């Protein structure tokens, strides 16, 4: 530095001030003591706004990667749904012929009509069981019902329930007896071959479930007007009961049919196509039921009172139940159709 530095005169000519550059001299005497900051010193570094740390940049990068992966998974899901839907729709034109061909491979005689014969045989066994039930009902159940209905007319719900529960219990016992007799006959005849046995078992199970649901509706909406739980007339009660039992029969029969197709080993696309068709039929029937019996259900909500006499929550319920049911049914149909197309486990269906 000593050799490289210019002479003092030249440094002054150039406007260089060594003391301002390197300190020293009298100005150093005026410097504050160690540890003391000058009054007009600039703010400390920690008080200034700091730049983001490396961890912050890493968090931003992780968030961007997460967003990109979510978008990618959504795109893949949409593409997969479209591909599966296309495969299902391709089965529609020749679905019936394909179903008959696959059922022929499962039947012992090589024809799909064999399963129709199994269904007819199962119905005959049910008729035999129904005949035995009729004899038991005449000599056992009927005297019990006549004896239970003696006495003053029922007024409160507590007065109505004993007879209704007795009728419900006897009906369940009678239906179980009928199913047991039909199962004993049908499964004995069809024993030795798994497809016919599965077919007969599913028919009996579906019919038994329908009888249970029908018995529940008979308890709530009986033809005995003095023991009916909701306060509605005979005409409305019978119409609502018929609609409910038909809807239950169609829903249970269609689901039993779809389950039977799965058990028979039909292709997933063909099963999905039939499942969506069955769900669409149930949806249409339920919406039609809601439209045809809207006044009856509204009268049940008001429980025999005039609208101005009911509480505000009752009036809101009577006004909102129809749109709520319609929206729920449409959403349930869409959710179930999506699960069927994607091959997901449906569990308990919403529809």
Coordinates of C-alpha atoms in Angstrom, one line a residue:
X1 CA 0.0 0.0 0.0
X2 CA 2.8 2.4 0.8
X3 CA 4.3 1.9 -2.6
X4 CA 1.0 2.0 -4.4
X5 CA -0.4 5.1 -2.6
X6 CA 0.0 8.4 -4.4
X7 CA 1.9 11.3 -2.7
X8 CA -0.1 13.5 -0.4
X9 CA -0.2 16.4 -2.8
X10 CA -1.5 14.2 -5.6
X11 CA -4.0 12.6 -3.2
X12 CA -5.4 16.1 -2.2
X13 CA -5.6 16.9 -5.9
X14 CA -7.6 13.8 -6.5
X15 CA -9.9 14.6 -3.5
X16 CA -9.0 11.6 -1.4
X17 CA -9.3 11.8 2.3
X18 CA -7.4 9.0 4.1
X19 CA -9.0 9.8 7.5
X20 CA -12.5 9.4 6.0
X21 CA -11.5 6.2 4.3
X22 CA -9.4 4.5 7.0
X23 CA -10.3 6.5 10.2
X24 CA -7.8 7.9 12.7
X25 CA -6.7 11.3 13.9
X26 CA -8.8 13.5 16.0
X27 CA -12.1 12.0 14.8
X28 CA -11.2 8.8 16.4
X29 CA -11.0 10.5 19.7
X30 CA -14.6 11.6 19.3
X31 CA -15.7 8.0 18.5
X32 CA -18.1 6.5 21.0
X33 CA -16.9 4.0 23.6
X34 CA -17.1 0.3 23.0
X35 CA -20.6 -1.1 23.2
X36 CA -22.3 2.3 22.8
X37 CA -24.1 3.2 19.6
X38 CA -24.2 6.7 18.2
X39 CA -27.4 8.7 18.6
X40 CA -28.0 8.9 14.8
X41 CA -26.9 5.3 14.1
X42 CA -28.9 3.3 11.6
X43 CA -31.3 0.7 12.9
X44 CA -29.8 -2.6 13.8
X45 CA -29.9 -5.5 11.2
X46 CA -32.5 -7.5 13.2
X47 CA -34.9 -4.5 13.2
X48 CA -34.8 -4.2 9.5
X49 CA -37.1 -6.3 7.2
X50 CA -35.4 -9.5 6.6
X51 CA -35.5 -11.6 3.3
X52 CA -37.4 -14.9 3.5
X53 CA -35.3 -17.8 4.8
X54 CA -34.5 -20.9 2.9
X55 CA -37.2 -22.8 4.9
X56 CA -39.9 -20.4 3.6
X57 CA -38.8 -21.1 0.0
X58 CA -39.0 -24.8 0.7
X59 CA -42.5 -24.5 2.1
X60 CA -43.6 -22.5 -1.0
X61 CA -42.1 -25.2 -3.3
X62 CA -43.9 -28.0 -1.3
X63 CA -47.2 -26.1 -1.6
X64 CA -46.8 -25.7 -5.3
X65 CA -45.9 -29.4 -5.7
X66 CA -49.0 -30.4 -3.6
X67 CA -51.3 -28.2 -5.8
X68 CA -49.8 -29.7 -8.9
X69 CA -50.2 -33.2 -7.6
X70 CA -53.9 -32.5 -6.7
X71 CA -54.6 -31.2 -10.1
X72 CA -52.8 -34.2 -11.6
X73 CA -54.8 -36.6 -9.5
X74 CA -58.1 -34.8 -10.4
X75 CA -57.2 -35.0 -14.1
X76 CA -56.3 -38.7 -13.9
X77 CA -59.6 -39.4 -12.0
X78 CA -61.7 -37.6 -14.7
X79 CA -59.8 -39.5 -17.4
X80 CA -60.3 -42.8 -15.6
X81 CA -64.0 -42.1 -15.1
X82 CA -64.5 -41.2 -18.8
X83 CA -62.7 -44.4 -19.9
X84 CA -64.8 -46.6 -17.6
X85 CA -68.0 -44.9 -18.7
X86 CA -67.1 -45.5 -22.4
X87 CA -66.6 -49.2 -21.7
X88 CA -69.9 -49.4 -19.9
X89 CA -71.8 -47.7 -22.7
X90 CA -70.2 -50.0 -25.3
X91 CA -72.0 -52.9 -23.6
X92 CA -75.4 -51.3 -24.2
X93 CA -76.1 -52.3 -27.8
X94 CA -75.4 -56.0 -27.4
X95 CA -75.9 -56.2 -23.7
X96 CA -78.8 -58.6 -23.9
X97 CA -77.1 -61.1 -26.2
X98 CA -74.0 -60.9 -24.1
X99 CA -75.9 -61.6 -20.9
X100 CA -77.6 -64.6 -22.4
X101 CA -74.3 -66.0 -23.6
X102 CA -72.6 -65.6 -20.3
X103 CA -75.6 -67.1 -18.4
X104 CA -75.5 -70.1 -20.8
X105 CA -71.9 -70.7 -19.7
X106 CA -73.0 -70.8 -16.1
X107 CA -76.0 -73.1 -16.4
X108 CA -75.8 -76.9 -16.2
X109 CA -77.5 -77.4 -19.6
X110 CA -75.7 -74.6 -21.4
X111 CA -78.8 -72.4 -21.9
X112 CA -79.9 -69.2 -20.2
X113 CA -83.5 -70.4 -20.0
X114 CA -82.4 -72.8 -17.3
X115 CA -82.4 -70.0 -14.7
X116 CA -85.9 -69.1 -15.7
X117 CA -87.0 -72.6 -14.8
X118 CA -85.2 -72.3 -11.4
X119 CA -87.1 -69.0 -10.7
X120 CA -90.5 -70.7 -11.6
X121 CA -89.6 -73.6 -9.4
X122 CA -88.8 -71.2 -6.5
X123 CA -92.1 -69.5 -7.0
X124 CA -94.0 -72.8 -6.8
X125 CA -92.2 -73.6 -3.6
X126 CA -93.3 -70.2 -2.2
X127 CA -96.9 -71.0 -3.2
X128 CA -96.6 -74.2 -1.2
X129 CA -95.3 -72.4 1.8
X130 CA -98.0 -69.8 1.4
X131 CA -100.6 -72.6 1.5
X132 CA -99.2 -73.9 4.8
X133 CA -99.1 -70.4 6.2
X134 CA -102.8 -70.0 5.3
X135 CA -103.7 -73.0 7.4
X136 CA -101.7 -71.8 10.4
X137 CA -103.2 -68.3 10.0
X138 CA -106.7 -69.5 10.1
X139 CA -106.4 -71.8 13.1
X140 CA -103.8 -69.9 15.1
X141 CA -103.3 -66.3 14.2
X142 CA -106.9 -65.3 13.4
X143 CA -108.3 -66.2 16.8
X144 CA -105.5 -64.3 18.5
X145 CA -106.2 -61.2 16.4
X146 CA -109.9 -61.3 17.1
X147 CA -109.3 -61.7 20.8
X148 CA -106.8 -58.8 20.8
X149 CA -109.3 -56.4 19.1
X150 CA -112.0 -56.8 21.7
X151 CA -112.6 -53.9 24.0
X152 CA -113.2 -50.2 23.6
X153 CA -112.0 -48.4 20.5
X154 CA -108.4 -47.2 20.8
X155 CA -107.8 -43.4 21.3
X156 CA -104.1 -42.9 22.0
X157 CA -101.1 -44.3 20.4
X158 CA -100.6 -46.6 23.5
X159 CA -104.0 -48.1 22.9
X160 CA -103.2 -48.8 19.2
X161 CA -99.7 -50.3 19.6
X162 CA -100.6 -53.6 21.3
X163 CA -102.7 -54.8 18.4
X164 CA -100.3 -53.4 15.8
X165 CA -97.3 -55.1 17.3
X166 CA -99.2 -58.4 17.7
X167 CA -100.1 -58.2 14.0
X168 CA -96.5 -57.3 13.1
X169 CA -95.1 -60.2 15.1
X170 CA -97.5 -62.8 13.7
X171 CA -96.9 -61.6 10.2
X172 CA -93.1 -61.9 10.6
X173 CA -93.4 -65.3 12.1
X174 CA -95.7 -66.5 9.3
X175 CA -93.5 -65.1 6.6
X176 CA -90.5 -66.8 8.2
X177 CA -92.3 -70.1 8.2
X178 CA -93.3 -69.7 4.6
X179 CA -89.7 -68.8 3.5
X180 CA -88.3 -71.7 5.5
X181 CA -90.7 -74.2 3.8
X182 CA -89.9 -72.8 0.3
X183 CA -86.2 -72.8 1.0
X184 CA -86.3 -76.4 2.2
X185 CA -88.1 -77.5 -0.9
X186 CA -86.2 -75.4 -3.4
X187 CA -82.7 -75.8 -2.1
X188 CA -83.3 -79.6 -1.8
X189 CA -84.3 -79.8 -5.5
X190 CA -81.5 -77.5 -6.7
X191 CA -78.8 -79.0 -4.5
X192 CA -75.7 -80.2 -6.2
X193 CA -75.3 -77.2 -8.6
X194 CA -74.1 -73.8 -7.2
X195 CA -75.7 -71.4 -9.8
X196 CA -79.2 -72.8 -9.3
X197 CA -78.8 -72.8 -5.5
X198 CA -77.5 -69.2 -5.5
X199 CA -80.4 -68.2 -7.8
X200 CA -83.1 -69.7 -5.5
X201 CA -81.4 -68.4 -2.4
X202 CA -81.3 -64.8 -3.7
X203 CA -85.0 -65.0 -4.8
X204 CA -86.0 -66.2 -1.4
X205 CA -83.9 -63.6 0.4
X206 CA -85.2 -60.8 -1.7
X207 CA -88.8 -61.8 -1.3
X208 CA -88.3 -62.2 2.5
X209 CA -86.9 -58.7 2.7
X210 CA -89.8 -57.3 0.7
X211 CA -92.3 -59.0 3.0
X212 CA -90.6 -57.4 6.0
X213 CA -90.8 -53.9 4.5
X214 CA -94.4 -54.5 3.5
X215 CA -95.2 -55.6 7.0
X216 CA -93.8 -52.4 8.4
X217 CA -95.9 -50.3 6.1
X218 CA -99.0 -52.4 7.0
X219 CA -98.3 -51.6 10.7
X220 CA -98.0 -47.8 10.0
X221 CA -100.8 -47.6 7.4
X222 CA -103.2 -50.4 8.2
X223 CA -106.6 -50.8 6.6
X224 CA -108.0 -50.7 10.2
X225 CA -108.7 -47.0 10.3
X226 CA -109.3 -46.8 14.0
X227 CA -105.7 -48.1 14.6
X228 CA -103.9 -46.1 12.0
X229 CA -101.0 -44.1 13.3
X230 CA -101.0 -41.1 11.0
X231 CA -104.2 -39.1 11.0
X232 CA -105.3 -39.5 7.4
X233 CA -108.4 -40.9 5.6
X234 CA -108.8 -44.4 4.3
X235 CA -108.4 -43.4 0.6
X236 CA -105.1 -41.6 1.2
X237 CA -103.8 -44.3 3.4
X238 CA -104.4 -47.1 1.0
X239 CA -103.0 -45.1 -2.0
X240 CA -99.8 -44.2 0.0
X241 CA -99.5 -47.8 1.1
X242 CA -99.8 -49.2 -2.4
X243 CA -97.2 -46.7 -3.7
X244 CA -94.8 -47.5 -0.9
X245 CA -95.1 -51.3 -1.3
X246 CA -94.7 -51.1 -5.1
X247 CA -91.6 -48.9 -4.7
X248 CA -90.2 -51.3 -2.1
X249 CA -90.8 -54.3 -4.4
X250 CA -89.2 -52.6 -7.4
X251 CA -86.2 -51.4 -5.4
X252 CA -85.6 -54.8 -3.7
X253 CA -86.2 -56.8 -6.8
X254 CA -83.9 -54.7 -8.9
X255 CA -81.0 -54.9 -6.4
X256 CA -81.5 -58.6 -6.0
X257 CA -81.3 -59.0 -9.7
X258 CA -78.0 -57.0 -9.9
X259 CA -76.6 -59.0 -7.1
X260 CA -77.6 -62.2 -8.9
X261 CA -75.7 -61.0 -12.0
X262 CA -72.6 -60.5 -9.9
X263 CA -72.9 -63.9 -8.4
X264 CA -73.2 -65.4 -11.8
X265 CA -69.9 -63.9 -12.9
X266 CA -71.1 -61.6 -15.6
X267 CA -68.7 -58.9 -16.8
X268 CA -68.4 -55.8 -14.6
X269 CA -69.4 -53.5 -17.4
X270 CA -72.7 -55.4 -17.9
X271 CA -73.4 -55.5 -14.2
X272 CA -72.7 -51.7 -13.9
X273 CA -75.0 -51.0 -16.9
X274 CA -77.9 -52.9 -15.3
X275 CA -77.2 -51.4 -11.8
X276 CA -77.5 -47.9 -13.2
X277 CA -80.6 -48.8 -15.0
X278 CA -82.2 -50.2 -11.9
X279 CA -81.2 -47.2 -9.9
X280 CA -82.7 -44.9 -12.5
X281 CA -86.0 -46.9 -12.3
X282 CA -86.0 -46.6 -8.5
X283 CA -85.3 -42.8 -8.8
X284 CA -88.2 -42.3 -11.3
X285 CA -90.6 -44.3 -9.2
X286 CA -89.6 -42.5 -6.0
X287 CA -90.1 -39.1 -7.6
X288 CA -93.4 -40.1 -9.0
X289 CA -94.4 -41.4 -5.6
X290 CA -93.5 -38.1 -4.0
X291 CA -95.5 -36.1 -6.6
X292 CA -98.6 -38.3 -6.3
X293 CA -98.7 -38.4 -2.5
X294 CA -97.5 -35.0 -1.6
X295 CA -100.8 -33.9 -0.1
X296 CA -101.0 -37.1 1.9
X297 CA -97.6 -36.6 3.4
X298 CA -98.2 -33.0 4.1
X299 CA -101.4 -33.9 6.0
X300 CA -99.4 -36.5 8.0
X301 CA -97.0 -33.8 9.0
X302 CA -99.8 -31.5 10.2
X303 CA -101.3 -34.5 12.1
X304 CA -104.9 -33.4 11.5
X305 CA -104.4 -29.7 12.4
X306 CA -104.9 -26.7 10.2
X307 CA -101.8 -25.0 9.0
X308 CA -102.4 -21.9 11.0
X309 CA -102.7 -24.0 14.2
X310 CA -99.4 -25.8 13.7
X311 CA -96.0 -24.6 15.0
X312 CA -93.7 -22.7 12.7
X313 CA -91.3 -25.7 12.5
X314 CA -94.1 -27.9 11.4
X315 CA -95.1 -25.4 8.7
X316 CA -91.5 -25.2 7.5
X317 CA -91.3 -29.0 7.4
X318 CA -94.5 -29.3 5.5
X319 CA -93.2 -26.8 3.0
X320 CA -89.6 -28.1 2.6
X321 CA -90.0 -31.9 2.6
X322 CA -90.7 -32.2 -1.1
X323 CA -87.7 -30.3 -2.4
X324 CA -85.4 -31.9 0.2
X325 CA -86.5 -35.4 -0.9
X326 CA -86.1 -34.6 -4.6
X327 CA -82.6 -33.1 -4.2
X328 CA -81.6 -36.0 -1.9
X329 CA -82.8 -38.6 -4.4
X330 CA -81.0 -37.0 -7.4
X331 CA -77.7 -36.6 -5.4
X332 CA -78.0 -40.2 -4.2
X333 CA -78.5 -41.4 -7.8
X334 CA -75.5 -39.5 -9.0
X335 CA -73.3 -40.8 -6.1
X336 CA -74.3 -44.4 -6.6
X337 CA -73.9 -44.2 -10.4
X338 CA -70.4 -42.8 -9.9
X339 CA -69.5 -45.6 -7.5
X340 CA -70.8 -48.2 -9.8
X341 CA -68.9 -46.9 -12.8
X342 CA -65.6 -46.5 -10.9
X343 CA -66.0 -50.0 -9.4
X344 CA -66.0 -48.8 -5.8
X345 CA -67.6 -50.6 -2.9
X346 CA -71.1 -49.2 -2.6
X347 CA -72.0 -50.4 0.9
X348 CA -75.4 -49.3 2.0
X349 CA -76.9 -47.4 -0.9
X350 CA -78.3 -43.9 -0.4
X351 CA -81.1 -44.4 -2.9

